[in-house]
PDB file of C-alpha atoms and ligand atoms in Angstrom:
ATOM      1  CA  MET A   1     147.362  42.633  38.143  1.00 94.00           C
ATOM      2  CA  ASN A   2     150.408  44.114  36.411  1.00 98.00           C
ATOM      3  CA  LEU A   3     151.372  47.657  37.376  1.00 98.00           C
ATOM      4  CA  ILE A   4     154.049  50.115  36.335  1.00 98.00           C
ATOM      5  CA  PHE A   5     155.487  52.998  38.341  1.00 98.00           C
ATOM      6  CA  LEU A   6     156.712  55.876  36.203  1.00 98.00           C
ATOM      7  CA  GLY A   7     158.501  59.002  37.341  1.00 97.00           C
ATOM      8  CA  ALA A   8     161.802  60.841  37.483  1.00 96.00           C
ATOM      9  CA  PRO A   9     164.678  59.360  39.485  1.00 94.00           C
ATOM     10  CA  GLY A  10     163.976  60.086  43.150  1.00 90.00           C
ATOM     11  CA  ALA A  11     160.252  60.703  42.616  1.00 94.00           C
ATOM     12  CA  GLY A  12     159.466  57.878  45.041  1.00 92.00           C
ATOM     13  CA  LYS A  13     158.696  55.015  42.645  1.00 95.00           C
ATOM     14  CA  GLY A  14     160.642  52.459  44.668  1.00 93.00           C
ATOM     15  CA  THR A  15     159.054  53.446  47.981  1.00 92.00           C
ATOM     16  CA  GLN A  16     155.515  53.401  46.597  1.00 96.00           C
ATOM     17  CA  ALA A  17     156.140  50.172  44.687  1.00 96.00           C
ATOM     18  CA  GLU A  18     157.198  48.576  48.007  1.00 94.00           C
ATOM     19  CA  ASN A  19     154.002  49.850  49.709  1.00 95.00           C
ATOM     20  CA  VAL A  20     151.756  48.565  46.935  1.00 97.00           C
ATOM     21  CA  SER A  21     153.693  45.290  46.904  1.00 97.00           C
ATOM     22  CA  GLU A  22     152.840  44.757  50.588  1.00 96.00           C
ATOM     23  CA  LYS A  23     149.184  45.742  50.263  1.00 96.00           C
ATOM     24  CA  TYR A  24     148.438  43.686  47.144  1.00 96.00           C
ATOM     25  CA  ASN A  25     150.921  40.914  47.854  1.00 96.00           C
ATOM     26  CA  LEU A  26     152.601  41.251  44.464  1.00 97.00           C
ATOM     27  CA  PRO A  27     156.370  41.277  43.884  1.00 98.00           C
ATOM     28  CA  ALA A  28     157.959  44.674  43.252  1.00 97.00           C
ATOM     29  CA  VAL A  29     160.413  44.288  40.388  1.00 97.00           C
ATOM     30  CA  SER A  30     163.069  46.994  40.251  1.00 97.00           C
ATOM     31  CA  THR A  31     165.431  46.824  37.291  1.00 97.00           C
ATOM     32  CA  GLY A  32     167.703  49.341  39.083  1.00 95.00           C
ATOM     33  CA  ASN A  33     168.000  47.012  42.115  1.00 94.00           C
ATOM     34  CA  MET A  34     168.617  44.000  39.871  1.00 96.00           C
ATOM     35  CA  LEU A  35     171.295  45.873  37.920  1.00 96.00           C
ATOM     36  CA  ARG A  36     173.025  47.063  41.129  1.00 93.00           C
ATOM     37  CA  GLU A  37     172.985  43.458  42.361  1.00 93.00           C
ATOM     38  CA  ALA A  38     174.487  42.297  39.041  1.00 95.00           C
ATOM     39  CA  VAL A  39     177.230  44.956  39.311  1.00 95.00           C
ATOM     40  CA  LYS A  40     177.957  43.913  42.912  1.00 93.00           C
ATOM     41  CA  ASN A  41     178.200  40.246  41.906  1.00 95.00           C
ATOM     42  CA  GLY A  42     180.331  41.013  38.839  1.00 96.00           C
ATOM     43  CA  THR A  43     178.030  39.099  36.471  1.00 95.00           C
ATOM     44  CA  GLU A  44     178.273  39.565  32.707  1.00 94.00           C
ATOM     45  CA  ALA A  45     175.201  41.822  32.717  1.00 94.00           C
ATOM     46  CA  GLY A  46     176.679  43.785  35.629  1.00 95.00           C
ATOM     47  CA  LEU A  47     179.967  44.352  33.821  1.00 96.00           C
ATOM     48  CA  LYS A  48     178.094  45.657  30.782  1.00 96.00           C
ATOM     49  CA  ALA A  49     175.819  47.895  32.854  1.00 96.00           C
ATOM     50  CA  LYS A  50     178.253  49.595  35.222  1.00 96.00           C
ATOM     51  CA  SER A  51     179.695  52.364  33.046  1.00 95.00           C
ATOM     52  CA  TYR A  52     176.232  53.451  31.872  1.00 96.00           C
ATOM     53  CA  MET A  53     174.886  53.547  35.412  1.00 94.00           C
ATOM     54  CA  ASP A  54     177.869  55.515  36.686  1.00 92.00           C
ATOM     55  CA  ALA A  55     177.318  58.112  33.944  1.00 91.00           C
ATOM     56  CA  GLY A  56     173.564  58.424  34.619  1.00 91.00           C
ATOM     57  CA  ASP A  57     172.749  56.892  31.221  1.00 95.00           C
ATOM     58  CA  LEU A  58     170.370  54.071  30.442  1.00 97.00           C
ATOM     59  CA  VAL A  59     171.788  50.562  30.243  1.00 97.00           C
ATOM     60  CA  PRO A  60     171.335  49.091  26.727  1.00 97.00           C
ATOM     61  CA  ASP A  61     168.006  47.390  26.080  1.00 95.00           C
ATOM     62  CA  GLU A  62     169.469  43.955  25.354  1.00 93.00           C
ATOM     63  CA  VAL A  63     170.872  43.800  28.904  1.00 95.00           C
ATOM     64  CA  VAL A  64     167.832  45.214  30.731  1.00 97.00           C
ATOM     65  CA  ILE A  65     165.130  43.457  28.742  1.00 96.00           C
ATOM     66  CA  GLY A  66     166.874  40.100  29.283  1.00 94.00           C
ATOM     67  CA  ILE A  67     167.032  40.622  33.063  1.00 95.00           C
ATOM     68  CA  LEU A  68     163.395  41.741  33.204  1.00 97.00           C
ATOM     69  CA  LYS A  69     162.140  38.842  31.104  1.00 96.00           C
ATOM     70  CA  ASP A  70     163.879  36.283  33.345  1.00 95.00           C
ATOM     71  CA  ARG A  71     162.492  37.942  36.486  1.00 96.00           C
ATOM     72  CA  ILE A  72     158.852  38.079  35.437  1.00 97.00           C
ATOM     73  CA  ALA A  73     159.028  34.447  34.315  1.00 95.00           C
ATOM     74  CA  LEU A  74     159.564  33.352  37.950  1.00 97.00           C
ATOM     75  CA  ASP A  75     156.689  31.709  39.812  1.00 97.00           C
ATOM     76  CA  ASP A  76     156.007  34.566  42.230  1.00 96.00           C
ATOM     77  CA  ALA A  77     155.262  36.881  39.291  1.00 97.00           C
ATOM     78  CA  LYS A  78     152.595  34.598  37.805  1.00 95.00           C
ATOM     79  CA  LYS A  79     149.771  36.356  39.678  1.00 95.00           C
ATOM     80  CA  GLY A  80     151.061  39.808  38.711  1.00 97.00           C
ATOM     81  CA  PHE A  81     153.899  42.218  39.447  1.00 98.00           C
ATOM     82  CA  ILE A  82     154.789  45.849  39.981  1.00 98.00           C
ATOM     83  CA  LEU A  83     157.459  47.280  37.725  1.00 98.00           C
ATOM     84  CA  ASP A  84     159.658  50.022  39.165  1.00 97.00           C
ATOM     85  CA  GLY A  85     162.102  51.565  36.699  1.00 97.00           C
ATOM     86  CA  PHE A  86     160.949  49.573  33.673  1.00 98.00           C
ATOM     87  CA  PRO A  87     160.032  50.488  30.982  1.00 98.00           C
ATOM     88  CA  ARG A  88     162.220  53.564  30.708  1.00 98.00           C
ATOM     89  CA  THR A  89     161.882  54.109  26.961  1.00 97.00           C
ATOM     90  CA  VAL A  90     159.097  53.707  24.423  1.00 97.00           C
ATOM     91  CA  GLU A  91     161.149  50.856  22.888  1.00 97.00           C
ATOM     92  CA  GLN A  92     161.101  49.003  26.224  1.00 97.00           C
ATOM     93  CA  ALA A  93     157.336  49.556  26.542  1.00 98.00           C
ATOM     94  CA  GLU A  94     156.884  48.110  23.057  1.00 97.00           C
ATOM     95  CA  ALA A  95     159.103  45.168  23.997  1.00 96.00           C
ATOM     96  CA  LEU A  96     156.767  44.479  26.972  1.00 96.00           C
ATOM     97  CA  GLU A  97     153.779  44.497  24.621  1.00 96.00           C
ATOM     98  CA  ARG A  98     155.586  42.100  22.275  1.00 95.00           C
ATOM     99  CA  MET A  99     156.203  39.758  25.236  1.00 94.00           C
ATOM    100  CA  GLY A 100     152.412  39.621  25.608  1.00 95.00           C
ATOM    101  CA  VAL A 101     152.443  41.378  28.987  1.00 95.00           C
ATOM    102  CA  THR A 102     149.190  43.242  29.691  1.00 96.00           C
ATOM    103  CA  ILE A 103     149.571  46.298  31.881  1.00 97.00           C
ATOM    104  CA  ASP A 104     146.536  47.230  33.986  1.00 97.00           C
ATOM    105  CA  LYS A 105     147.595  50.615  35.350  1.00 98.00           C
ATOM    106  CA  VAL A 106     150.548  52.960  35.199  1.00 98.00           C
ATOM    107  CA  VAL A 107     151.088  55.241  38.187  1.00 98.00           C
ATOM    108  CA  ASN A 108     153.040  58.329  37.195  1.00 98.00           C
ATOM    109  CA  ILE A 109     154.499  60.084  40.238  1.00 98.00           C
ATOM    110  CA  HIS A 110     155.086  63.725  39.346  1.00 97.00           C
ATOM    111  CA  VAL A 111     157.718  65.752  41.214  1.00 96.00           C
ATOM    112  CA  SER A 112     159.378  68.959  39.967  1.00 95.00           C
ATOM    113  CA  ASP A 113     163.053  68.843  38.958  1.00 94.00           C
ATOM    114  CA  GLN A 114     164.062  71.224  41.741  1.00 91.00           C
ATOM    115  CA  ARG A 115     162.473  69.025  44.380  1.00 92.00           C
ATOM    116  CA  ILE A 116     164.120  65.968  42.846  1.00 93.00           C
ATOM    117  CA  ILE A 117     167.530  67.618  43.131  1.00 91.00           C
ATOM    118  CA  ASP A 118     166.851  68.590  46.755  1.00 86.00           C
ATOM    119  CA  ARG A 119     165.627  65.125  47.671  1.00 87.00           C
ATOM    120  CA  MET A 120     168.321  63.016  46.063  1.00 88.00           C
ATOM    121  CA  SER A 121     171.059  64.297  48.339  1.00 87.00           C
ATOM    122  CA  GLY A 122     169.228  62.737  51.316  1.00 91.00           C
ATOM    123  CA  ARG A 123     168.333  59.458  49.685  1.00 90.00           C
ATOM    124  CA  ARG A 124     170.007  56.276  50.962  1.00 94.00           C
ATOM    125  CA  VAL A 125     169.791  52.643  49.921  1.00 93.00           C
ATOM    126  CA  CYS A 126     170.609  49.346  51.639  1.00 94.00           C
ATOM    127  CA  ALA A 127     173.711  47.919  49.971  1.00 92.00           C
ATOM    128  CA  ASP A 128     172.466  44.389  50.752  1.00 92.00           C
ATOM    129  CA  CYS A 129     168.709  44.230  50.080  1.00 92.00           C
ATOM    130  CA  GLY A 130     168.116  47.445  48.096  1.00 89.00           C
ATOM    131  CA  ALA A 131     165.482  48.914  50.486  1.00 90.00           C
ATOM    132  CA  SER A 132     165.228  52.677  50.090  1.00 89.00           C
ATOM    133  CA  TYR A 133     165.422  55.343  52.794  1.00 93.00           C
ATOM    134  CA  HIS A 134     165.762  59.113  53.148  1.00 92.00           C
ATOM    135  CA  ILE A 135     167.677  60.817  55.949  1.00 93.00           C
ATOM    136  CA  GLU A 136     164.812  63.252  56.524  1.00 90.00           C
ATOM    137  CA  TYR A 137     161.611  61.693  55.167  1.00 88.00           C
ATOM    138  CA  LYS A 138     162.187  57.983  55.785  1.00 91.00           C
ATOM    139  CA  PRO A 139     165.092  57.477  58.184  1.00 95.00           C
ATOM    140  CA  THR A 140     166.313  54.078  59.355  1.00 97.00           C
ATOM    141  CA  SER A 141     165.640  53.256  63.051  1.00 97.00           C
ATOM    142  CA  ALA A 142     169.390  52.918  63.742  1.00 97.00           C
ATOM    143  CA  GLU A 143     171.670  55.230  61.777  1.00 95.00           C
ATOM    144  CA  GLY A 144     173.199  53.608  58.700  1.00 96.00           C
ATOM    145  CA  VAL A 145     171.578  50.207  59.388  1.00 97.00           C
ATOM    146  CA  CYS A 146     168.783  48.731  57.252  1.00 97.00           C
ATOM    147  CA  ASP A 147     165.550  48.141  59.242  1.00 97.00           C
ATOM    148  CA  LEU A 148     164.753  45.078  57.140  1.00 96.00           C
ATOM    149  CA  CYS A 149     168.018  43.142  56.851  1.00 97.00           C
ATOM    150  CA  LYS A 150     170.527  45.030  59.062  1.00 97.00           C
ATOM    151  CA  GLY A 151     172.734  45.672  55.993  1.00 97.00           C
ATOM    152  CA  SER A 152     174.585  48.987  55.598  1.00 97.00           C
ATOM    153  CA  VAL A 153     172.619  51.894  54.266  1.00 96.00           C
ATOM    154  CA  VAL A 154     174.667  54.044  51.872  1.00 95.00           C
ATOM    155  CA  LEU A 155     174.476  56.898  49.335  1.00 92.00           C
ATOM    156  CA  ARG A 156     174.151  55.396  45.870  1.00 87.00           C
ATOM    157  CA  ASP A 157     177.063  56.298  43.583  1.00 85.00           C
ATOM    158  CA  ASP A 158     174.623  57.621  41.018  1.00 87.00           C
ATOM    159  CA  ASP A 159     172.812  59.821  43.583  1.00 89.00           C
ATOM    160  CA  LYS A 160     175.887  62.090  43.717  1.00 89.00           C
ATOM    161  CA  PRO A 161     174.858  65.608  42.575  1.00 87.00           C
ATOM    162  CA  GLU A 162     176.734  65.573  39.241  1.00 86.00           C
ATOM    163  CA  THR A 163     175.120  62.281  38.208  1.00 90.00           C
ATOM    164  CA  VAL A 164     171.642  63.344  39.333  1.00 92.00           C
ATOM    165  CA  LEU A 165     171.591  66.102  36.692  1.00 93.00           C
ATOM    166  CA  ALA A 166     172.577  63.613  33.981  1.00 93.00           C
ATOM    167  CA  ARG A 167     169.862  61.194  35.147  1.00 94.00           C
ATOM    168  CA  LEU A 168     167.223  63.940  35.051  1.00 95.00           C
ATOM    169  CA  LYS A 169     168.255  64.843  31.503  1.00 95.00           C
ATOM    170  CA  THR A 170     168.001  61.177  30.503  1.00 95.00           C
ATOM    171  CA  TYR A 171     164.576  61.013  32.150  1.00 97.00           C
ATOM    172  CA  HIS A 172     163.198  63.994  30.210  1.00 97.00           C
ATOM    173  CA  GLU A 173     164.619  62.843  26.887  1.00 98.00           C
ATOM    174  CA  LYS A 174     163.917  59.128  26.999  1.00 97.00           C
ATOM    175  CA  THR A 175     161.421  58.245  29.746  1.00 98.00           C
ATOM    176  CA  ALA A 176     158.954  61.163  29.866  1.00 97.00           C
ATOM    177  CA  PRO A 177     157.530  60.217  26.399  1.00 98.00           C
ATOM    178  CA  LEU A 178     156.052  57.153  28.133  1.00 98.00           C
ATOM    179  CA  ILE A 179     153.532  59.447  29.856  1.00 98.00           C
ATOM    180  CA  GLU A 180     151.880  60.099  26.493  1.00 98.00           C
ATOM    181  CA  PHE A 181     152.332  56.446  25.451  1.00 98.00           C
ATOM    182  CA  TYR A 182     150.312  55.127  28.409  1.00 98.00           C
ATOM    183  CA  GLU A 183     147.901  58.087  28.460  1.00 98.00           C
ATOM    184  CA  SER A 184     146.875  57.235  24.896  1.00 98.00           C
ATOM    185  CA  ARG A 185     146.192  53.650  26.038  1.00 96.00           C
ATOM    186  CA  GLY A 186     143.983  54.900  28.909  1.00 97.00           C
ATOM    187  CA  LYS A 187     146.261  53.383  31.565  1.00 97.00           C
ATOM    188  CA  LEU A 188     147.852  56.466  33.114  1.00 97.00           C
ATOM    189  CA  ARG A 189     147.061  57.658  36.652  1.00 97.00           C
ATOM    190  CA  THR A 190     149.116  60.691  37.684  1.00 97.00           C
ATOM    191  CA  VAL A 191     149.863  61.253  41.365  1.00 97.00           C
ATOM    192  CA  GLU A 192     151.383  64.514  42.583  1.00 96.00           C
ATOM    193  CA  GLY A 193     154.353  63.541  44.791  1.00 95.00           C
ATOM    194  CA  GLN A 194     153.821  65.007  48.279  1.00 94.00           C
ATOM    195  CA  ILE A 195     156.312  66.156  50.900  1.00 87.00           C
ATOM    196  CA  GLU A 196     155.161  63.447  53.314  1.00 88.00           C
ATOM    197  CA  ILE A 197     155.599  59.919  51.950  1.00 90.00           C
ATOM    198  CA  ASN A 198     152.367  58.743  53.642  1.00 94.00           C
ATOM    199  CA  ASP A 199     150.395  61.373  51.734  1.00 96.00           C
ATOM    200  CA  THR A 200     151.815  60.122  48.418  1.00 96.00           C
ATOM    201  CA  THR A 201     150.997  56.560  49.484  1.00 97.00           C
ATOM    202  CA  ARG A 202     147.358  57.522  50.143  1.00 97.00           C
ATOM    203  CA  LEU A 203     147.101  59.206  46.718  1.00 97.00           C
ATOM    204  CA  THR A 204     148.744  56.173  45.086  1.00 97.00           C
ATOM    205  CA  PHE A 205     146.210  53.755  46.608  1.00 97.00           C
ATOM    206  CA  GLU A 206     143.366  56.087  45.544  1.00 96.00           C
ATOM    207  CA  ALA A 207     144.772  56.225  41.991  1.00 96.00           C
ATOM    208  CA  LEU A 208     144.901  52.416  41.831  1.00 95.00           C
ATOM    209  CA  GLU A 209     141.242  52.180  42.804  1.00 91.00           C
ATOM    210  CA  LYS A 210     140.142  54.535  40.003  1.00 80.00           C
TER     211      LYS A 210
HETATM  212  P1  AMP B 301     166.970  53.210  39.289  1.00 84.07           P
HETATM  213  O1  AMP B 301     167.349  52.533  40.546  1.00 84.07           O
HETATM  214  O2  AMP B 301     165.661  52.733  38.739  1.00 84.07           O
HETATM  215  O3  AMP B 301     167.045  54.717  39.379  1.00 84.07           O
HETATM  216  O4  AMP B 301     168.064  52.779  38.186  1.00 84.07           O
HETATM  217  C1  AMP B 301     169.432  53.080  38.355  1.00 84.07           C
HETATM  218  C2  AMP B 301     170.149  53.019  37.018  1.00 84.07           C
HETATM  219  O5  AMP B 301     170.014  51.698  36.466  1.00 84.07           O
HETATM  220  C3  AMP B 301     169.602  53.950  35.957  1.00 84.07           C
HETATM  221  O6  AMP B 301     170.151  55.265  36.031  1.00 84.07           O
HETATM  222  C4  AMP B 301     170.042  53.230  34.670  1.00 84.07           C
HETATM  223  O7  AMP B 301     171.420  53.418  34.420  1.00 84.07           O
HETATM  224  C5  AMP B 301     169.849  51.762  35.057  1.00 84.07           C
HETATM  225  N1  AMP B 301     168.490  51.266  34.736  1.00 84.07           N
HETATM  226  C6  AMP B 301     167.508  50.881  35.592  1.00 84.07           C
HETATM  227  N2  AMP B 301     166.404  50.484  34.940  1.00 84.07           N
HETATM  228  C7  AMP B 301     166.684  50.633  33.624  1.00 84.07           C
HETATM  229  C8  AMP B 301     165.949  50.413  32.421  1.00 84.07           C
HETATM  230  N3  AMP B 301     164.685  49.976  32.430  1.00 84.07           N
HETATM  231  N4  AMP B 301     166.579  50.672  31.239  1.00 84.07           N
HETATM  232  C9  AMP B 301     167.854  51.124  31.187  1.00 84.07           C
HETATM  233  N5  AMP B 301     168.592  51.367  32.281  1.00 84.07           N
HETATM  234  C10 AMP B 301     168.028  51.125  33.490  1.00 84.07           C
END
């Protein structure tokens, strides 16, 4: 089973992708996490990606598509995978189709812009393993320490308020057209993002069973 999570930055794609990953035992593949890792390690892809990420823009397709292709070719993705943050443009969705990847369902998590802006200020991420948290809705057990790997949990550079607005603009211009793209293919399942994460998780599982 191959799934995609769509939604604005901060809508909860990463969190729900992790939940579905556990339940269905499929790897969650986050291009954002892979790009942050590449930046941290100073790889060629990371060097190319950094300035775009810092500005809230999309990283060029040739960088992202290459990373994604290599990841889904690994053994653990043979039985299926959950994409979080890819595709982000119609061109990327078409590239997936050209790779021969069949998508079973696309979960679109809808959250209003105002709520996104409110939420992003409380979002935190583990600098080591990429796990996502929120100071109010999904806090770590010990402050600033990742529950999973004990790494430090930090505010992402691109979650700073000025960058969040740029990322939302990018989302509306370039990513939102994918809603129509997957709707027309009969794959789209829209979930209204809830205040409580567990409520969104329940709706997500229901949407996957439809
Ligand atoms: P995310 O963690 O998914 O919010 O991604 C963080 C940043 O990584 C985005 O703002 C983009 O700069 C970049 N990025 C992640 N996925 C993609 C993608 N599929 N295409 C282009 N840029 C991406």
